Amino acid sequence: MKISYNEIQVLCKKAFSGVGYSVGDYEDAAMMIAWAELHGLEGLAMVEKALPHLSKTVKKPFDICYQDEIFTIIDANNHSILTCGAVITDVIAAKSIRRGTAALRLLNVYNRKLLLGYLGKYALQGHHISATWQASGKVGYIANYQAGNILPVIRRYDTDEVHMNFPKARSMNILFSQQVSFQFSEQETHYATLALETPPNSLQLLEENAYRNGIEVSEKLWHELKALAANNLVPTSEQSRQGAG
Amino acid sequence: MTQPTTDLREPYIAMNLTRLGSLHQTRLSFVRSILRKITDEQWQIKLSKFDLNADGYGTAVYQTTTKNGVYSCIIFAQELSDEKRSDRVIAEAWDITFALISGEADEAIIQQLSQSVPLQEAGRNNPRVLVLSRANRSVRNFSYITDCLTKGEQPDPKQIAKVGYLYRTTAVYGNGKFGIADYHLLLNNDDFSRPFAAQMFAVYLLRDFCVRQVEHIAKQRSENAIKLAPELNRYLGIGNSTGLGMAPFLINHPGLLSKWVLALETAIVRCSKQVVTTENQAQYIEILKKAAQYFKETSTVDEIQQNRYLQVSRDVEDLQEQLNQQQVGKTWGEVLASHSHDKQFESSELFYSILLELFPSLVDDLCDEMGDDEYYQLNAGITLSEMKAIIEARYAWTLSYDFNDPEQNYWFWYSSEEKEEPRLGVKGQEQGEDKQMPLGIAWRVQQFYQAINEFSEANPSAYLADFLLSNPHKRGIARRIQSMSQYVYPEIHANLFAKDLRPLDLLRAKLSFFGVSKFDPKSDKWVRVTMFQGAPTLSELSQNIDFADDWYFPLAPQLSTENTSEVSS
C-alpha cells in the first residue's frame, strides 16, 4: 500500500511512543525512518527487522566507555541507533562547536544508516560531517556532508578484507568539524572497490519522487506499527464522551 | 521577512489563553486571504460536471485554473439516513464527501476517488488528493430552503440566520493524511503555500455546491421553482463542528502558532501607530455599527458566550460614543488603548480586528509570513546556567504553577480509542493517566528546570550535553525550550492541567485564524461555527463583479421584492 511521508512520520511517532520512547526520542526516531525511506535508504525495511527488539531494549541505557574534550566512545549495548543515536549526535555536535572537531566511535549498534537524516540536520547548521560504517558481509559505507547541505554524498564499497577505515561490524565512526570539510580519499580504493556513489542530487530526485507518488509500505508493517501506536490509546467510556463533541 | 517590532505586546499579554479564546476573524484570517488571492489573481473556476439525480445525489466537479496549475474539486453527494447522520468523530458516513486534487479530473480518477473519498479515514487515497473532507446537512435549513424554492418563494432570512448554512464540515484533512499529498508538495506552490489555504479553498467550493444542489432539487420537484436570491446565497456559509481534536494542534505546532500571532500583533502595532483622520474615523464607526448589528443577530445557548456577546454590544456602543467626539490627531493606539483597558477580551480584540480593516496595505503582506518550516534544533553545547537563563527569561510563566495543588493538576489529556480523538480525563479518577499526551508544557518545563538545578548543584560547570547523557529523556523539552526561545509567541501561557481550563478557548484561538464567525459553543469542549458567511459567491466572482473585501460581520439580508420570483433555469 502507498502512504505519504507525513503518515510515516506520524505513525512512527505514535508507534515509538507506544514502545516507550520519550518525547523527543520518538520524534527523532520517526524523522530518521521517514527521512531514510524518502531517500531510498530502506528506512521501513530496517524498522520492520528492528521492531521485535525495540520493545525489549528501549529502557536499557547506553554506556559511555571513554570521553574527553574531543573523543567519545559509546557502547550502544546492541540497541538500534533509533534508541540512542540522536542524543549522542547532539553531544558530539556540542563538542565540535566548543573544540572545532569531535570524533565518536559507536559500538554495538544496529540500523546505522538511519542516523543519516539526523546528521543532515547538523550539516545544515554548519557542521562538516563524515560517517563510516560496515554493513553485514563485505560492504562498507562512507557518508560525507558539506556544511550547509542537508544531503550527503554516500559511497558504498565492496571489500574483501576489513579496512581500518571501515569500523568493525555493528560499529560506526562519526567525525564532526567546524573548519575542515571531509573528502573521499583514494586510500579506500586500495582495499575496497567503489560500488556505488549517490550524490545529493540523486537523493533529491528520490525525495521528490516519493513526495509525488507516495511511499510503498507492506500492510504487515503498517499494521504492526498501528498496533504499537494503539498502546497510547485509552478505551472509551461514557464519562470521556461527555461534551466531547 | 518582517522583523518583529519592539512595540509588540508582551507574550504574557498576547498569549493569555482567555484572550486567545476571544479572538475574532481579521484580514489575516485564512478564509479572507484565500478569497483575496482568488480575485486578485483571477482564478478561473468552472463547474465542469454536475451529475445529480432528482433527489440531489450524485457527483459534481469544479475545475480551477490558476497561473500555477489546474485543480479539481470532486464532490460526492449520497443519501444518508437520519440515524447515520452524526457530527461526532465516530461517524462512518456523511451526506457529502469531497476532495480537492491537483490536475484535471477525468472519469478514471473520479471513479477511483468514488471508492476512497466516501470512506474518509477508512479509505486510502491517491497522492494527487490535496484535501479530503466531508459534510453533513443542517436538516432543518436544507428542508426549509428546498421547500421554499420549490414553492417559488424565497426563504425567510430570519430562519436562515438561526443556522447560517446548509452543510457543516466535521473534518477537513490535508498534509498527507490517509495517503493524500504531503504539505511539502504545496510549499513551493504559490497557490496554496499559505497555511490551510487549500483546505479553505475546498470548503469555499463546497459552499457553492450546496446552493446549486438545493436549487437543483427544487427544480426537479416543480416547474415553478426559483433560484435562491443572491443576498441569501451570500448569507449562507458553511458550518463547521469542532471538538477537542483541534486543541493539541496549537501545542504541537508552537512555531506555526507564533507566526500566526506575530502576524496579528505586528498588524496591530502598525495600525495603532496611524493617526486618526476624519475619514478613517468615519470608516471605523461604520464598521463598528455593522459589528454591533452582527452581535445583536448572533446568539448561542452557551451562557458564557452569550454574556460575552451581550457585553460586546454594550462596549461597542460605548466606543461609538467616544468616537463621535473629536479624536482626530491622536493615534489609533491611543484611542483604543484608553477605551479597551477595562474591557473584556472579546470586546478589546474586536476593536483591534476592526482597526486592521482601515489599513489593508499595512496588513495584507503579513499573510505571506504565517507559515513556518518547524525546523527545531538543539544546541547541547551551552552550559546549564545558560539553559536556566533561557527558561527564566522566556518560560518564567511556567514556574509559578503549584502542581501539588489538586486544582492545578486536575486534568490529563489522552487519545481515545475512538478514532484517536483527544479527550480530557480527571487525574486519579479516570483511566488513561499513564498514557497521557505531553501537552502540559508548563509542567514539563518545571520538571526540566528542577532537574537541571539539581544536576547543577552536583556539577556546577556542567554543559547541557553532560546533563542529557544522564537524562536523555529530557531532550524533547530541552529542544523545545531552546528552539522556541527564537520565536516571539510560541507558547500559550496557560496550565492545561488546571481545573478551570476552558478548552473551548484553544479551539477558538485556532478557528479565529481560520476566519470563522458565529461561535456557538455546544459545551466547553466543542463548538459550531460558520465559514464564508457573507462572502462573495462563486457566481459573483466569475461575473467579475467588483469584489470588496468587506464581507466580515455578515448581517441578515433584507430581501428586495424583485428577487422573489426568478424562475430557476
Short mmCIF file of C-alpha atoms in Angstrom, two decimals, chain B residues 135-401:
data_model
loop_
_atom_site.label_atom_id
_atom_site.label_comp_id
_atom_site.label_asym_id
_atom_site.label_seq_id
_atom_site.Cartn_x
_atom_site.Cartn_y
_atom_site.Cartn_z
CA ALA B 135 -20.04 17.49 5.48
CA ASN B 136 -23.47 16.85 6.92
CA ARG B 137 -26.68 18.68 6.24
CA SER B 138 -28.35 21.08 8.54
CA VAL B 139 -31.55 19.08 8.09
CA ARG B 140 -33.72 21.96 9.22
CA ASN B 141 -32.25 24.54 6.84
CA PHE B 142 -31.90 22.09 3.96
CA SER B 143 -35.53 21.04 4.02
CA TYR B 144 -36.83 24.52 4.67
CA ILE B 145 -34.88 26.20 1.87
CA THR B 146 -35.58 23.42 -0.62
CA ASP B 147 -39.31 23.59 0.16
CA CYS B 148 -39.39 27.37 -0.18
CA LEU B 149 -37.61 27.35 -3.54
CA THR B 150 -39.85 24.54 -4.77
CA LYS B 151 -42.89 26.62 -3.93
CA GLY B 152 -41.40 29.61 -5.74
CA GLU B 153 -40.74 31.52 -2.52
CA GLN B 154 -37.57 32.90 -1.06
CA PRO B 155 -36.80 31.57 2.42
CA ASP B 156 -37.14 33.93 5.37
CA PRO B 157 -33.71 35.44 6.17
CA LYS B 158 -34.54 35.25 9.87
CA GLN B 159 -34.92 31.50 9.58
CA ILE B 160 -31.60 31.19 7.76
CA ALA B 161 -29.95 33.41 10.35
CA LYS B 162 -30.64 30.84 13.04
CA VAL B 163 -28.18 28.40 11.48
CA GLY B 164 -26.43 30.19 8.61
CA TYR B 165 -25.50 27.22 6.47
CA LEU B 166 -26.83 24.23 4.54
CA TYR B 167 -23.95 21.92 5.36
CA ARG B 168 -21.37 21.72 8.09
CA THR B 169 -17.99 20.05 7.72
CA THR B 170 -16.78 17.83 10.54
CA ALA B 171 -13.16 17.48 9.43
CA VAL B 172 -11.06 18.96 6.65
CA TYR B 173 -7.89 16.93 6.16
CA GLY B 174 -4.65 17.95 4.47
CA ASN B 175 -0.95 17.17 4.72
CA GLY B 176 -0.59 13.52 3.90
CA LYS B 177 -3.47 12.11 5.92
CA PHE B 178 -4.83 8.80 4.60
CA GLY B 179 -2.46 8.73 1.64
CA ILE B 180 -3.17 12.24 0.32
CA ALA B 181 -0.42 14.65 -0.74
CA ASP B 182 2.11 15.94 1.76
CA TYR B 183 2.04 19.65 2.57
CA HIS B 184 5.60 19.67 1.30
CA LEU B 185 4.22 19.47 -2.24
CA LEU B 186 2.36 22.73 -1.70
CA LEU B 187 5.22 24.60 -0.06
CA ASN B 188 6.63 25.83 -3.34
CA ASN B 189 3.23 26.24 -4.95
CA ASP B 190 2.25 29.86 -4.59
CA ASP B 191 -1.45 28.98 -4.84
CA PHE B 192 -1.61 27.08 -1.58
CA SER B 193 1.66 27.73 0.25
CA ARG B 194 -0.08 29.70 3.00
CA PRO B 195 -1.30 27.61 5.95
CA PHE B 196 -4.64 25.87 5.34
CA ALA B 197 -5.15 27.69 2.04
CA ALA B 198 -6.02 24.52 0.12
CA GLN B 199 -8.45 23.42 2.83
CA MET B 200 -10.21 26.78 2.90
CA PHE B 201 -10.47 26.82 -0.89
CA ALA B 202 -12.07 23.38 -0.96
CA VAL B 203 -14.62 24.49 1.64
CA TYR B 204 -15.39 27.59 -0.43
CA LEU B 205 -16.21 25.42 -3.45
CA LEU B 206 -18.41 23.21 -1.31
CA ARG B 207 -20.37 26.30 -0.32
CA ASP B 208 -21.26 26.90 -3.97
CA PHE B 209 -22.26 23.29 -4.49
CA CYS B 210 -24.68 23.33 -1.55
CA VAL B 211 -26.80 26.08 -3.05
CA ARG B 212 -26.72 24.53 -6.52
CA GLN B 213 -27.85 21.26 -5.00
CA VAL B 214 -30.95 22.68 -3.28
CA GLU B 215 -31.80 24.68 -6.40
CA HIS B 216 -31.45 21.51 -8.46
CA ILE B 217 -33.73 19.50 -6.15
CA ALA B 218 -36.33 22.29 -6.16
CA LYS B 219 -36.26 22.46 -9.93
CA GLN B 220 -36.78 18.70 -10.18
CA ARG B 221 -39.80 18.96 -7.92
CA SER B 222 -41.56 21.88 -9.57
CA GLU B 223 -41.51 23.86 -12.76
CA ASN B 224 -42.27 26.93 -10.68
CA ALA B 225 -39.17 26.56 -8.56
CA ILE B 226 -36.97 29.62 -8.23
CA LYS B 227 -33.30 30.21 -7.55
CA LEU B 228 -32.09 31.43 -4.21
CA ALA B 229 -31.86 35.23 -4.04
CA PRO B 230 -28.25 36.41 -4.37
CA GLU B 231 -28.41 38.13 -0.97
CA LEU B 232 -29.46 34.87 0.67
CA ASN B 233 -26.91 32.94 -1.31
CA ARG B 234 -24.23 35.22 0.10
CA TYR B 235 -25.63 34.84 3.57
CA LEU B 236 -25.25 31.08 3.52
CA GLY B 237 -21.86 29.93 4.67
CA ILE B 238 -20.50 26.52 5.53
CA GLY B 239 -20.82 25.32 9.07
CA ASN B 240 -18.13 23.56 10.99
CA SER B 241 -18.34 21.42 14.05
CA THR B 242 -15.13 21.22 16.03
CA GLY B 243 -14.25 19.24 19.12
CA LEU B 244 -11.11 18.71 21.16
CA GLY B 245 -9.32 17.26 18.13
CA MET B 246 -8.22 20.75 17.28
CA ALA B 247 -6.74 21.56 20.67
CA PRO B 248 -3.41 19.67 20.56
CA PHE B 249 -2.53 21.30 17.24
CA LEU B 250 -1.63 24.60 18.86
CA ILE B 251 0.61 22.90 21.43
CA ASN B 252 2.24 20.60 18.87
CA HIS B 253 2.96 23.39 16.36
CA PRO B 254 4.36 26.18 18.52
CA GLY B 255 6.45 27.71 15.74
CA LEU B 256 3.46 27.98 13.48
CA LEU B 257 1.30 29.42 16.25
CA SER B 258 3.98 32.01 16.92
CA LYS B 259 3.98 33.08 13.28
CA TRP B 260 0.19 33.47 13.29
CA VAL B 261 0.12 35.55 16.46
CA LEU B 262 3.18 37.55 15.40
CA ALA B 263 1.46 38.49 12.15
CA LEU B 264 -1.62 39.62 14.06
CA GLU B 265 0.32 41.54 16.69
CA THR B 266 2.55 43.17 14.06
CA ALA B 267 -0.54 44.29 12.18
CA ILE B 268 -2.00 45.76 15.37
CA VAL B 269 1.22 47.67 16.09
CA ARG B 270 1.43 49.04 12.56
CA CYS B 271 -2.18 50.17 12.53
CA SER B 272 -2.09 51.53 16.07
CA LYS B 273 0.61 53.99 15.05
CA GLN B 274 -1.63 55.56 12.41
CA VAL B 275 -3.24 58.90 13.12
CA VAL B 276 -6.99 59.27 13.38
CA THR B 277 -8.39 61.30 10.50
CA THR B 278 -11.93 62.41 9.83
CA GLU B 279 -12.16 59.84 7.05
CA ASN B 280 -10.79 56.80 8.83
CA GLN B 281 -12.74 57.70 11.97
CA ALA B 282 -15.95 57.66 9.94
CA GLN B 283 -14.94 54.35 8.35
CA TYR B 284 -14.25 52.84 11.75
CA ILE B 285 -17.66 53.95 13.04
CA GLU B 286 -19.37 52.39 10.01
CA ILE B 287 -17.70 49.04 10.64
CA LEU B 288 -18.47 49.33 14.33
CA LYS B 289 -22.17 49.81 13.56
CA LYS B 290 -22.10 46.73 11.37
CA ALA B 291 -20.36 44.79 14.13
CA ALA B 292 -22.94 45.93 16.66
CA GLN B 293 -25.75 44.64 14.45
CA TYR B 294 -23.88 41.38 13.80
CA PHE B 295 -23.53 40.70 17.52
CA LYS B 296 -27.20 41.51 18.06
CA GLU B 297 -28.06 38.88 15.45
CA THR B 298 -25.66 36.31 16.91
CA SER B 299 -26.86 34.13 19.73
CA THR B 300 -25.88 30.91 21.43
CA VAL B 301 -27.22 28.68 24.16
CA ASP B 302 -23.82 28.79 25.87
CA GLU B 303 -24.32 31.16 28.76
CA ILE B 304 -20.73 32.37 29.00
CA GLN B 305 -20.51 33.12 25.29
CA GLN B 306 -23.97 34.71 25.20
CA ASN B 307 -22.99 37.06 28.04
CA ARG B 308 -19.84 37.94 26.16
CA TYR B 309 -21.90 38.79 23.08
CA LEU B 310 -24.24 40.97 25.12
CA GLN B 311 -21.30 42.76 26.71
CA VAL B 312 -19.73 43.31 23.29
CA SER B 313 -22.85 45.12 22.16
CA ARG B 314 -22.66 47.44 25.17
CA ASP B 315 -18.92 48.02 24.72
CA VAL B 316 -19.39 48.78 21.05
CA GLU B 317 -21.96 51.43 21.91
CA ASP B 318 -19.54 52.98 24.40
CA LEU B 319 -16.79 53.12 21.83
CA GLN B 320 -19.15 54.56 19.27
CA GLU B 321 -20.00 57.33 21.70
CA GLN B 322 -16.34 58.06 22.26
CA LEU B 323 -15.62 58.08 18.56
CA ASN B 324 -18.41 60.55 17.97
CA GLN B 325 -16.26 63.00 19.89
CA GLN B 326 -13.19 64.61 18.36
CA GLN B 327 -10.32 62.13 18.15
CA VAL B 328 -8.55 63.47 15.07
CA GLY B 329 -4.80 63.86 15.57
CA LYS B 330 -4.45 61.14 18.16
CA THR B 331 -3.08 57.76 17.16
CA TRP B 332 -5.46 54.84 16.89
CA GLY B 333 -3.37 53.09 19.51
CA GLU B 334 -4.06 55.89 21.99
CA VAL B 335 -7.79 55.91 21.25
CA LEU B 336 -8.28 52.15 21.51
CA ALA B 337 -5.94 51.65 24.47
CA SER B 338 -7.80 54.21 26.54
CA HIS B 339 -11.08 52.54 25.72
CA SER B 340 -10.02 48.89 25.87
CA HIS B 341 -8.02 48.61 29.06
CA ASP B 342 -11.01 47.78 31.25
CA LYS B 343 -12.99 45.83 28.68
CA GLN B 344 -13.46 42.09 28.31
CA PHE B 345 -11.07 40.49 25.81
CA GLU B 346 -13.95 39.70 23.45
CA SER B 347 -14.54 43.43 23.04
CA SER B 348 -10.97 44.77 23.07
CA GLU B 349 -9.84 42.21 20.48
CA LEU B 350 -12.83 43.11 18.34
CA PHE B 351 -11.77 46.76 18.37
CA TYR B 352 -8.28 45.84 17.18
CA SER B 353 -9.60 43.49 14.50
CA ILE B 354 -11.74 46.35 13.13
CA LEU B 355 -8.74 48.67 13.19
CA LEU B 356 -6.93 46.34 10.79
CA GLU B 357 -9.70 46.90 8.22
CA LEU B 358 -8.75 50.58 7.91
CA PHE B 359 -5.23 49.92 6.68
CA PRO B 360 -5.11 46.95 4.28
CA SER B 361 -1.74 47.97 2.89
CA LEU B 362 -0.21 47.67 6.36
CA VAL B 363 -1.71 44.25 6.99
CA ASP B 364 -2.13 42.10 3.90
CA ASP B 365 1.57 41.47 3.22
CA LEU B 366 1.76 39.69 6.58
CA CYS B 367 -0.38 36.85 5.17
CA ASP B 368 2.76 35.58 3.47
CA GLU B 369 4.62 35.31 6.76
CA MET B 370 2.27 32.96 8.58
CA GLY B 371 3.97 29.71 7.59
CA ASP B 372 6.81 28.01 9.44
CA ASP B 373 9.25 25.25 8.48
CA GLU B 374 9.03 23.83 12.02
CA TYR B 375 12.71 23.05 11.97
CA TYR B 376 13.66 22.70 15.60
CA GLN B 377 17.24 22.13 16.69
CA LEU B 378 19.05 21.51 19.94
CA ASN B 379 22.38 23.02 20.96
CA ALA B 380 23.71 20.81 23.74
CA GLY B 381 26.90 22.88 23.89
CA ILE B 382 25.51 25.55 26.19
CA THR B 383 26.07 25.44 29.94
CA LEU B 384 23.28 24.56 32.30
CA SER B 385 23.48 28.12 33.65
CA GLU B 386 22.73 29.39 30.17
CA MET B 387 19.89 26.92 29.83
CA LYS B 388 18.40 28.09 33.12
CA ALA B 389 18.70 31.69 32.00
CA ILE B 390 16.66 30.90 28.87
CA ILE B 391 13.93 29.34 30.98
CA GLU B 392 13.88 32.26 33.40
CA ALA B 393 13.69 34.73 30.52
CA ARG B 394 11.14 33.00 28.30
CA TYR B 395 9.40 30.38 30.41
CA ALA B 396 9.17 32.07 33.80
CA TRP B 397 5.40 31.80 33.49
CA THR B 398 5.65 28.01 33.81
CA LEU B 399 7.47 28.16 37.14
CA SER B 400 4.67 29.79 39.09
CA TYR B 401 2.18 26.91 38.94
#
